[in-house]
Amino acid sequence: METLSVTVETKQMTSIDEALSHLRVDGFCVLDGVIPEDEVDAVRRSVEETVTAVGRKTMVQGAKTCKGLIAHDQSLAPYLADDRMMSIAEALLGPHVRISMTTAAINYPGNERGTWHADWPFNQTKAGHIRMPYPDAVMHLTTIWMLSPFTEESGGTFIVPGSHRCSTNPTGGNGVDPLKPYPTEMHATGEAGSVLVFDSRLWHAVAPNRSDRPRVGVPVRYAPWWLNLNVLMPGSNERTRIMDETGLGENEVGPIPPDVYATLPENVKPLLRHWVRDQ
Ligand SMILES: O=C(O)CCC(=O)C(=O)O
């Protein structure tokens, strides 16, 4: 039987079981070589062009994003149902996993440090969040697809290992200054083509890019079938109601038009089918 392998930060090859153990204990792992070396540059160029054309600035100075990336740019689509990625997602979230968000994240040289947060639905500043103290369960996975090398210099995402087991995070006023370095923080690093996988509860932050090239990443989130994603969909009743009732903002993920969906690889379609709407 073929042995599936991943790389943790020490670059040692390890099995899916070891990756899962790393995810459970530390809250993250890095899968190497998910996008082949000779294909990753083309994906990076395409995503950079898309962000230049339709991207927006973020709250972090020097960073730009494109939310709902897959509707604008399908260059990453062939890799999203990678065997190792899906084995990990299904082991942690069960069958019928769905992708909740695809977002380009480019940090240009000189960008500032971002704030500590856990991702949706644990970010307490967003309208549709699970109120803290939240239960100790894996409910959403965040992945960041490294389209350029993630190093300490280029601003590999800051993470706090083990923080996913905490029932709170700095977005909820838990006493941790969201802007200050945390004593046990580290950079998630990897070659272009690697994927950082983490429990969405893990505290993380944008790191300064001190290199002379853009650091190009694509956060892709994987959700269990039962997690209600409608609050992310512009125009949905739930989004309107929850945002009106809380007065808070929320991530927005635009629909995938049917003609774009038709071009996606067959093994990726089930991950994105729930997001197809006429615009
Ligand atoms: O770009 C990064 O390194 C981190 C992005 C991030 O914090 C996020 O998408 O929630």
GROMACS .gro file of C-alpha atoms and ligand atoms in nm:
model
  289
    1MET     CA    1   0.000   0.000   0.000
    2GLU     CA    2   0.129   0.350  -0.085
    3THR     CA    3   0.235   0.552   0.219
    4LEU     CA    4   0.106   0.908   0.214
    5SER     CA    5   0.355   1.152   0.360
    6VAL     CA    6   0.361   1.506   0.489
    7THR     CA    7   0.625   1.741   0.623
    8VAL     CA    8   0.617   1.902   0.966
    9GLU     CA    9   0.825   2.210   1.035
   10THR     CA   10   1.141   2.004   1.080
   11LYS     CA   11   1.105   1.879   0.720
   12GLN     CA   12   1.096   1.517   0.832
   13MET     CA   13   0.862   1.294   0.633
   14THR     CA   14   0.580   1.155   0.836
   15SER     CA   15   0.251   0.971   0.791
   16ILE     CA   16  -0.108   1.096   0.784
   17ASP     CA   17  -0.148   0.954   1.137
   18GLU     CA   18   0.147   1.159   1.257
   19ALA     CA   19   0.008   1.470   1.082
   20LEU     CA   20  -0.325   1.415   1.258
   21SER     CA   21  -0.148   1.376   1.589
   22HIS     CA   22   0.044   1.699   1.523
   23LEU     CA   23  -0.287   1.871   1.439
   24ARG     CA   24  -0.452   1.742   1.756
   25VAL     CA   25  -0.164   1.834   1.989
   26ASP     CA   26  -0.018   2.146   1.827
   27GLY     CA   27  -0.316   2.253   1.615
   28PHE     CA   28  -0.134   2.257   1.282
   29CYS     CA   29   0.081   2.068   1.032
   30VAL     CA   30   0.246   2.147   0.698
   31LEU     CA   31   0.192   1.923   0.394
   32ASP     CA   32   0.476   1.955   0.147
   33GLY     CA   33   0.468   1.926  -0.233
   34VAL     CA   34   0.090   1.942  -0.271
   35ILE     CA   35   0.132   2.158  -0.580
   36PRO     CA   36   0.417   2.017  -0.793
   37GLU     CA   37   0.729   2.232  -0.812
   38ASP     CA   38   0.695   2.284  -1.187
   39GLU     CA   39   0.331   2.397  -1.160
   40VAL     CA   40   0.331   2.630  -0.861
   41ASP     CA   41   0.478   2.935  -1.036
   42ALA     CA   42   0.194   2.943  -1.289
   43VAL     CA   43  -0.064   2.931  -1.007
   44ARG     CA   44   0.117   3.208  -0.818
   45ARG     CA   45   0.133   3.430  -1.127
   46SER     CA   46  -0.235   3.379  -1.196
   47VAL     CA   47  -0.335   3.460  -0.836
   48GLU     CA   48  -0.112   3.770  -0.834
   49GLU     CA   49  -0.276   3.891  -1.157
   50THR     CA   50  -0.624   3.829  -1.015
   51VAL     CA   51  -0.545   4.020  -0.696
   52THR     CA   52  -0.404   4.308  -0.901
   53ALA     CA   53  -0.722   4.312  -1.112
   54VAL     CA   54  -0.997   4.262  -0.853
   55GLY     CA   55  -0.827   4.246  -0.510
   56ARG     CA   56  -0.882   4.484  -0.221
   57LYS     CA   57  -0.670   4.622   0.059
   58THR     CA   58  -0.718   4.460   0.399
   59MET     CA   59  -0.708   4.606   0.751
   60VAL     CA   60  -0.337   4.515   0.751
   61GLN     CA   61  -0.131   4.782   0.579
   62GLY     CA   62   0.062   4.635   0.285
   63ALA     CA   63  -0.164   4.332   0.240
   64LYS     CA   64  -0.426   4.266  -0.029
   65THR     CA   65  -0.693   4.000  -0.061
   66CYS     CA   66  -0.946   3.859  -0.306
   67LYS     CA   67  -1.240   3.693  -0.132
   68GLY     CA   68  -1.431   3.420  -0.312
   69LEU     CA   69  -1.117   3.365  -0.521
   70ILE     CA   70  -1.239   3.052  -0.700
   71ALA     CA   71  -1.516   3.248  -0.878
   72HIS     CA   72  -1.247   3.478  -1.024
   73ASP     CA   73  -0.951   3.244  -1.068
   74GLN     CA   74  -0.960   2.864  -1.100
   75SER     CA   75  -0.583   2.807  -1.116
   76LEU     CA   76  -0.573   2.645  -0.769
   77ALA     CA   77  -0.878   2.425  -0.834
   78PRO     CA   78  -0.691   2.112  -0.961
   79TYR     CA   79  -0.522   2.070  -0.622
   80LEU     CA   80  -0.805   2.141  -0.374
   81ALA     CA   81  -0.912   1.776  -0.342
   82ASP     CA   82  -0.553   1.651  -0.290
   83ASP     CA   83  -0.551   1.300  -0.139
   84ARG     CA   84  -0.356   1.395   0.173
   85MET     CA   85  -0.565   1.707   0.229
   86MET     CA   86  -0.890   1.514   0.198
   87SER     CA   87  -0.768   1.228   0.421
   88ILE     CA   88  -0.694   1.480   0.694
   89ALA     CA   89  -1.014   1.681   0.642
   90GLU     CA   90  -1.233   1.369   0.647
   91ALA     CA   91  -1.054   1.223   0.949
   92LEU     CA   92  -1.122   1.542   1.145
   93LEU     CA   93  -1.454   1.661   1.000
   94GLY     CA   94  -1.620   1.343   0.875
   95PRO     CA   95  -1.752   1.266   0.525
   96HIS     CA   96  -1.915   1.520   0.291
   97VAL     CA   97  -1.662   1.796   0.364
   98ARG     CA   98  -1.728   2.130   0.193
   99ILE     CA   99  -1.505   2.427   0.116
  100SER     CA  100  -1.635   2.735   0.293
  101MET     CA  101  -1.395   3.002   0.166
  102THR     CA  102  -1.117   3.051  -0.088
  103THR     CA  103  -0.929   3.377  -0.036
  104ALA     CA  104  -0.610   3.514  -0.187
  105ALA     CA  105  -0.375   3.673   0.069
  106ILE     CA  106  -0.076   3.866  -0.061
  107ASN     CA  107   0.158   4.037   0.182
  108TYR     CA  108   0.377   4.284  -0.003
  109PRO     CA  109   0.732   4.369   0.113
  110GLY     CA  110   0.713   4.591   0.421
  111ASN     CA  111   0.360   4.493   0.528
  112GLU     CA  112   0.277   4.548   0.892
  113ARG     CA  113   0.206   4.280   1.152
  114GLY     CA  114  -0.160   4.173   1.180
  115THR     CA  115  -0.365   4.104   1.491
  116TRP     CA  116  -0.395   3.767   1.668
  117HIS     CA  117  -0.722   3.598   1.583
  118ALA     CA  118  -0.890   3.264   1.538
  119ASP     CA  119  -1.079   3.220   1.212
  120TRP     CA  120  -1.452   3.213   1.144
  121PRO     CA  121  -1.663   3.091   1.319
  122PHE     CA  122  -1.449   3.154   1.628
  123ASN     CA  123  -1.359   3.519   1.559
  124GLN     CA  124  -1.570   3.701   1.818
  125THR     CA  125  -1.574   4.028   1.620
  126LYS     CA  126  -1.772   3.870   1.334
  127ALA     CA  127  -2.150   3.851   1.322
  128GLY     CA  128  -2.182   3.474   1.284
  129HIS     CA  129  -1.954   3.344   1.555
  130ILE     CA  130  -1.965   3.062   1.809
  131ARG     CA  131  -1.965   3.244   2.139
  132MET     CA  132  -1.669   3.184   2.370
  133PRO     CA  133  -1.609   2.976   2.575
  134TYR     CA  134  -1.656   2.743   2.279
  135PRO     CA  135  -1.647   2.363   2.305
  136ASP     CA  136  -1.324   2.170   2.256
  137ALA     CA  137  -1.405   2.017   1.916
  138VAL     CA  138  -1.266   2.045   1.564
  139MET     CA  139  -1.537   2.233   1.370
  140HIS     CA  140  -1.353   2.402   1.085
  141LEU     CA  141  -1.012   2.370   0.921
  142THR     CA  142  -0.808   2.655   0.777
  143THR     CA  143  -0.542   2.583   0.519
  144ILE     CA  144  -0.300   2.833   0.370
  145TRP     CA  145  -0.166   2.731   0.030
  146MET     CA  146   0.188   2.861  -0.005
  147LEU     CA  147   0.235   2.985  -0.361
  148SER     CA  148   0.568   3.149  -0.275
  149PRO     CA  149   0.813   3.034  -0.006
  150PHE     CA  150   0.693   3.096   0.350
  151THR     CA  151   1.001   3.182   0.559
  152GLU     CA  152   1.071   3.392   0.865
  153GLU     CA  153   1.192   3.664   0.630
  154SER     CA  154   0.897   3.654   0.387
  155GLY     CA  155   0.639   3.647   0.667
  156GLY     CA  156   0.533   3.285   0.709
  157THR     CA  157   0.210   3.310   0.911
  158PHE     CA  158   0.257   3.362   1.286
  159ILE     CA  159   0.094   3.084   1.490
  160VAL     CA  160   0.072   2.995   1.860
  161PRO     CA  161   0.109   2.615   1.881
  162GLY     CA  162  -0.149   2.452   2.107
  163SER     CA  163  -0.375   2.760   2.127
  164HIS     CA  164  -0.654   2.570   1.945
  165ARG     CA  165  -0.734   2.392   2.274
  166CYS     CA  166  -0.814   2.723   2.445
  167SER     CA  167  -1.186   2.807   2.460
  168THR     CA  168  -1.118   3.174   2.381
  169ASN     CA  169  -0.900   3.382   2.154
  170PRO     CA  170  -0.769   3.740   2.147
  171THR     CA  171  -1.065   3.868   1.938
  172GLY     CA  172  -1.283   3.818   2.246
  173GLY     CA  173  -1.084   4.028   2.492
  174ASN     CA  174  -0.921   3.732   2.666
  175GLY     CA  175  -0.640   3.942   2.809
  176VAL     CA  176  -0.394   3.881   2.525
  177ASP     CA  177  -0.293   4.197   2.338
  178PRO     CA  178  -0.383   4.122   1.974
  179LEU     CA  179  -0.095   4.330   1.842
  180LYS     CA  180   0.188   4.217   2.069
  181PRO     CA  181   0.427   3.927   2.002
  182TYR     CA  182   0.321   3.621   2.202
  183PRO     CA  183   0.599   3.441   2.393
  184THR     CA  184   0.550   3.102   2.220
  185GLU     CA  185   0.472   3.232   1.870
  186MET     CA  186   0.647   3.084   1.568
  187HIS     CA  187   0.636   3.124   1.191
  188ALA     CA  188   0.471   2.853   0.983
  189THR     CA  189   0.722   2.787   0.706
  190GLY     CA  190   0.737   2.580   0.389
  191GLU     CA  191   0.842   2.569   0.025
  192ALA     CA  192   0.613   2.705  -0.245
  193GLY     CA  193   0.356   2.432  -0.314
  194SER     CA  194   0.320   2.335   0.055
  195VAL     CA  195   0.000   2.371   0.254
  196LEU     CA  196  -0.027   2.485   0.615
  197VAL     CA  197  -0.326   2.306   0.772
  198PHE     CA  198  -0.465   2.420   1.106
  199ASP     CA  199  -0.765   2.395   1.333
  200SER     CA  200  -0.950   2.725   1.275
  201ARG     CA  201  -0.936   2.788   1.652
  202LEU     CA  202  -0.556   2.823   1.635
  203TRP     CA  203  -0.440   3.178   1.713
  204HIS     CA  204  -0.260   3.322   1.413
  205ALA     CA  205  -0.161   3.656   1.263
  206VAL     CA  206  -0.016   3.810   0.949
  207ALA     CA  207   0.364   3.840   0.984
  208PRO     CA  208   0.573   4.121   0.835
  209ASN     CA  209   0.728   4.045   0.498
  210ARG     CA  210   1.093   4.156   0.521
  211SER     CA  211   1.189   4.005   0.183
  212ASP     CA  212   1.186   4.190  -0.149
  213ARG     CA  213   0.908   3.980  -0.308
  214PRO     CA  214   0.536   3.945  -0.239
  215ARG     CA  215   0.444   3.657  -0.009
  216VAL     CA  216   0.157   3.488  -0.187
  217GLY     CA  217  -0.082   3.259   0.000
  218VAL     CA  218  -0.435   3.133  -0.048
  219PRO     CA  219  -0.635   3.055   0.266
  220VAL     CA  220  -0.888   2.779   0.186
  221ARG     CA  221  -1.123   2.666   0.463
  222TYR     CA  222  -1.281   2.320   0.486
  223ALA     CA  223  -1.604   2.271   0.679
  224PRO     CA  224  -1.808   1.971   0.792
  225TRP     CA  225  -2.142   1.927   0.610
  226TRP     CA  226  -2.337   2.041   0.916
  227LEU     CA  227  -2.171   2.381   0.963
  228ASN     CA  228  -2.412   2.649   0.842
  229LEU     CA  229  -2.226   2.863   0.587
  230ASN     CA  230  -2.519   3.085   0.483
  231VAL     CA  231  -2.402   3.379   0.693
  232LEU     CA  232  -2.113   3.411   0.445
  233MET     CA  233  -2.338   3.427   0.137
  234PRO     CA  234  -2.427   3.782   0.026
  235GLY     CA  235  -2.805   3.831   0.017
  236SER     CA  236  -2.895   3.524   0.225
  237ASN     CA  237  -3.173   3.565   0.481
  238GLU     CA  238  -2.949   3.434   0.759
  239ARG     CA  239  -2.671   3.680   0.674
  240THR     CA  240  -2.911   3.975   0.673
  241ARG     CA  241  -3.077   3.866   0.995
  242ILE     CA  242  -2.758   3.787   1.188
  243MET     CA  243  -2.579   4.102   1.075
  244ASP     CA  244  -2.884   4.321   1.151
  245GLU     CA  245  -2.932   4.165   1.493
  246THR     CA  246  -2.568   4.192   1.600
  247GLY     CA  247  -2.465   4.507   1.414
  248LEU     CA  248  -2.138   4.327   1.333
  249GLY     CA  249  -1.969   4.267   0.997
  250GLU     CA  250  -1.901   3.926   0.847
  251ASN     CA  251  -1.679   3.764   0.585
  252GLU     CA  252  -1.840   3.766   0.243
  253VAL     CA  253  -1.798   3.485  -0.008
  254GLY     CA  254  -1.956   3.558  -0.346
  255PRO     CA  255  -2.137   3.282  -0.539
  256ILE     CA  256  -1.976   3.059  -0.801
  257PRO     CA  257  -2.154   3.112  -1.135
  258PRO     CA  258  -2.275   2.787  -1.302
  259ASP     CA  259  -2.050   2.834  -1.607
  260VAL     CA  260  -1.741   2.864  -1.385
  261TYR     CA  261  -1.850   2.564  -1.176
  262ALA     CA  262  -1.881   2.357  -1.497
  263THR     CA  263  -1.507   2.404  -1.563
  264LEU     CA  264  -1.394   2.270  -1.223
  265PRO     CA  265  -1.231   1.926  -1.189
  266GLU     CA  266  -1.488   1.652  -1.114
  267ASN     CA  267  -1.332   1.564  -0.776
  268VAL     CA  268  -1.347   1.929  -0.666
  269LYS     CA  269  -1.710   1.991  -0.766
  270PRO     CA  270  -1.860   1.821  -0.457
  271LEU     CA  271  -1.652   2.051  -0.235
  272LEU     CA  272  -1.798   2.365  -0.396
  273ARG     CA  273  -2.142   2.265  -0.529
  274HIS     CA  274  -2.326   2.433  -0.238
  275TRP     CA  275  -2.192   2.773  -0.349
  276VAL     CA  276  -2.324   2.773  -0.710
  277ARG     CA  277  -2.573   3.051  -0.782
  278ASP     CA  278  -2.657   3.272  -1.079
  279GLN     CA  279  -2.510   3.615  -1.008
  280LIG     O1  280  -0.164   3.569   0.529
  280LIG     C1  281  -0.138   3.514   0.637
  280LIG     O2  282  -0.025   3.475   0.666
  280LIG     C2  283  -0.247   3.496   0.740
  280LIG     C3  284  -0.385   3.519   0.686
  280LIG     C4  285  -0.488   3.518   0.796
  280LIG     O3  286  -0.462   3.550   0.908
  280LIG     C5  287  -0.623   3.478   0.765
  280LIG     O4  288  -0.657   3.460   0.646
  280LIG     O5  289  -0.704   3.461   0.859
   0.00000   0.00000   0.00000
